[in-house]
Amino acid sequence: MTQAEQRIEIQKRFSSAIQPEDVAKLLGVSWEKLRYLLYRRRDSQRYHHFEIPKKSGGKRLIAAPIEEIKELQRTLNELLKIVYQPRLSTHGFALDRSIVTNAEAHVGARFVFN
């Protein structure tokens, strides 16, 4: 199967996901495991909490997911990159786009409104 065919197959599976079990299958885990990780475990068991110093002083509280949840998030990120097509005018948080690509559209313009 070519990469384009795989992409189309994933888009079809994503679009037809209706039940929580469908989402779990897309993520590569059983519904029971997904439900356990997201709903049955206490927050303190799903995240590692720690503080880091802020540049301006004080501390910032970080809640980092445990490895199992982090892996689900990575898989979901890959799925969303396949199925989501941002508008041409979207540059923030879009793959291969940035403030630079946004600015390129305005080079030479007499006015740019914000």
mmCIF file of C-alpha atoms in Angstrom:
data_model
loop_
_atom_site.group_PDB
_atom_site.id
_atom_site.type_symbol
_atom_site.label_atom_id
_atom_site.label_comp_id
_atom_site.label_asym_id
_atom_site.label_seq_id
_atom_site.Cartn_x
_atom_site.Cartn_y
_atom_site.Cartn_z
ATOM 1 C CA MET A 1 0.000 0.000 0.000
ATOM 2 C CA THR A 2 1.426 3.397 -0.965
ATOM 3 C CA GLN A 3 1.751 6.251 1.501
ATOM 4 C CA ALA A 4 -1.101 8.109 -0.226
ATOM 5 C CA GLU A 5 -3.334 5.024 0.054
ATOM 6 C CA GLN A 6 -2.448 4.661 3.744
ATOM 7 C CA ARG A 7 -3.318 8.311 4.309
ATOM 8 C CA ILE A 8 -6.716 7.872 2.612
ATOM 9 C CA GLU A 9 -7.400 4.728 4.641
ATOM 10 C CA ILE A 10 -6.590 6.521 7.903
ATOM 11 C CA GLN A 11 -8.782 9.481 6.899
ATOM 12 C CA LYS A 12 -11.690 7.090 6.212
ATOM 13 C CA ARG A 13 -11.233 5.283 9.532
ATOM 14 C CA PHE A 14 -10.985 8.609 11.382
ATOM 15 C CA SER A 15 -14.111 10.021 9.702
ATOM 16 C CA SER A 16 -16.130 6.904 10.451
ATOM 17 C CA ALA A 17 -15.105 6.713 14.125
ATOM 18 C CA ILE A 18 -18.335 7.128 16.069
ATOM 19 C CA GLN A 19 -18.024 5.063 19.217
ATOM 20 C CA PRO A 20 -15.286 5.367 21.867
ATOM 21 C CA GLU A 21 -14.185 1.870 20.840
ATOM 22 C CA ASP A 22 -13.495 3.207 17.331
ATOM 23 C CA VAL A 23 -11.258 5.926 18.740
ATOM 24 C CA ALA A 24 -9.393 3.414 20.891
ATOM 25 C CA LYS A 25 -8.803 1.229 17.840
ATOM 26 C CA LEU A 26 -7.414 4.215 15.909
ATOM 27 C CA LEU A 27 -5.042 4.859 18.800
ATOM 28 C CA GLY A 28 -3.955 1.229 18.851
ATOM 29 C CA VAL A 29 -5.288 0.305 22.306
ATOM 30 C CA SER A 30 -8.320 -1.504 23.644
ATOM 31 C CA TRP A 31 -11.287 0.561 24.795
ATOM 32 C CA GLU A 32 -10.853 -0.933 28.269
ATOM 33 C CA LYS A 33 -7.243 0.298 28.475
ATOM 34 C CA LEU A 34 -8.116 3.753 27.132
ATOM 35 C CA ARG A 35 -11.024 4.092 29.550
ATOM 36 C CA TYR A 36 -8.809 2.996 32.432
ATOM 37 C CA LEU A 37 -6.071 5.494 31.585
ATOM 38 C CA LEU A 38 -8.422 8.424 31.038
ATOM 39 C CA TYR A 39 -11.194 7.868 33.562
ATOM 40 C CA ARG A 40 -10.387 5.243 36.168
ATOM 41 C CA ARG A 41 -6.912 6.332 37.254
ATOM 42 C CA ARG A 42 -6.694 9.262 39.613
ATOM 43 C CA ASP A 43 -5.111 12.463 38.298
ATOM 44 C CA SER A 44 -2.116 11.890 40.565
ATOM 45 C CA GLN A 45 -1.540 8.547 38.820
ATOM 46 C CA ARG A 46 -1.852 9.947 35.298
ATOM 47 C CA TYR A 47 0.538 12.871 35.657
ATOM 48 C CA HIS A 48 3.852 13.639 37.317
ATOM 49 C CA HIS A 49 3.664 17.020 39.013
ATOM 50 C CA PHE A 50 6.756 19.116 39.536
ATOM 51 C CA GLU A 51 7.870 22.729 39.558
ATOM 52 C CA ILE A 52 10.419 24.579 37.456
ATOM 53 C CA PRO A 53 11.743 28.078 38.071
ATOM 54 C CA LYS A 54 10.378 30.926 35.950
ATOM 55 C CA LYS A 55 12.723 33.493 34.405
ATOM 56 C CA SER A 56 10.771 36.269 36.100
ATOM 57 C CA GLY A 57 11.025 34.560 39.484
ATOM 58 C CA GLY A 58 8.591 32.241 41.121
ATOM 59 C CA LYS A 59 7.810 28.727 40.021
ATOM 60 C CA ARG A 60 5.743 27.126 37.290
ATOM 61 C CA LEU A 61 3.798 23.934 38.060
ATOM 62 C CA ILE A 62 4.183 21.264 35.387
ATOM 63 C CA ALA A 63 1.822 18.308 35.030
ATOM 64 C CA ALA A 64 3.608 15.873 32.691
ATOM 65 C CA PRO A 65 1.650 12.816 31.533
ATOM 66 C CA ILE A 66 2.866 9.326 32.344
ATOM 67 C CA GLU A 67 4.512 7.469 29.460
ATOM 68 C CA GLU A 68 1.349 5.533 28.473
ATOM 69 C CA ILE A 69 -0.681 8.729 28.071
ATOM 70 C CA LYS A 70 2.214 10.505 26.372
ATOM 71 C CA GLU A 71 2.341 7.704 23.777
ATOM 72 C CA LEU A 72 -1.420 8.034 23.158
ATOM 73 C CA GLN A 73 -0.936 11.776 22.687
ATOM 74 C CA ARG A 74 1.857 11.171 20.160
ATOM 75 C CA THR A 75 -0.326 8.740 18.216
ATOM 76 C CA LEU A 76 -3.243 11.174 18.258
ATOM 77 C CA ASN A 77 -0.922 13.948 17.053
ATOM 78 C CA GLU A 78 0.174 11.810 14.091
ATOM 79 C CA LEU A 79 -3.448 10.980 13.243
ATOM 80 C CA LEU A 80 -4.494 14.631 13.395
ATOM 81 C CA LYS A 81 -1.600 15.675 11.154
ATOM 82 C CA ILE A 82 -2.905 13.201 8.570
ATOM 83 C CA VAL A 83 -6.587 14.160 8.703
ATOM 84 C CA TYR A 84 -6.467 17.900 9.406
ATOM 85 C CA GLN A 85 -5.918 20.252 6.485
ATOM 86 C CA PRO A 86 -5.636 23.852 7.702
ATOM 87 C CA ARG A 87 -6.843 26.737 5.557
ATOM 88 C CA LEU A 88 -4.206 28.388 3.402
ATOM 89 C CA SER A 89 -4.407 31.488 5.587
ATOM 90 C CA THR A 90 -3.605 29.495 8.752
ATOM 91 C CA HIS A 91 0.026 29.621 9.837
ATOM 92 C CA GLY A 92 0.015 29.167 13.623
ATOM 93 C CA PHE A 93 0.512 25.580 14.806
ATOM 94 C CA ALA A 94 0.259 24.272 11.225
ATOM 95 C CA LEU A 95 2.781 21.795 9.843
ATOM 96 C CA ASP A 96 5.469 23.457 7.675
ATOM 97 C CA ARG A 97 4.067 26.922 8.426
ATOM 98 C CA SER A 98 5.246 29.637 10.763
ATOM 99 C CA ILE A 99 5.337 33.373 11.363
ATOM 100 C CA VAL A 100 7.856 33.490 8.517
ATOM 101 C CA THR A 101 5.482 31.904 5.984
ATOM 102 C CA ASN A 102 2.752 34.236 7.228
ATOM 103 C CA ALA A 103 4.995 37.279 6.720
ATOM 104 C CA GLU A 104 6.010 36.133 3.220
ATOM 105 C CA ALA A 105 2.449 36.707 2.012
ATOM 106 C CA HIS A 106 2.734 40.369 3.018
ATOM 107 C CA VAL A 107 6.162 41.222 1.599
ATOM 108 C CA GLY A 108 5.870 44.373 -0.509
ATOM 109 C CA ALA A 109 2.414 45.228 0.740
ATOM 110 C CA ARG A 110 1.853 48.906 1.401
ATOM 111 C CA PHE A 111 -0.214 48.185 4.522
ATOM 112 C CA VAL A 112 -0.593 45.193 6.830
ATOM 113 C CA PHE A 113 -3.386 45.384 9.369
ATOM 114 C CA ASN A 114 -3.402 43.506 12.621
#
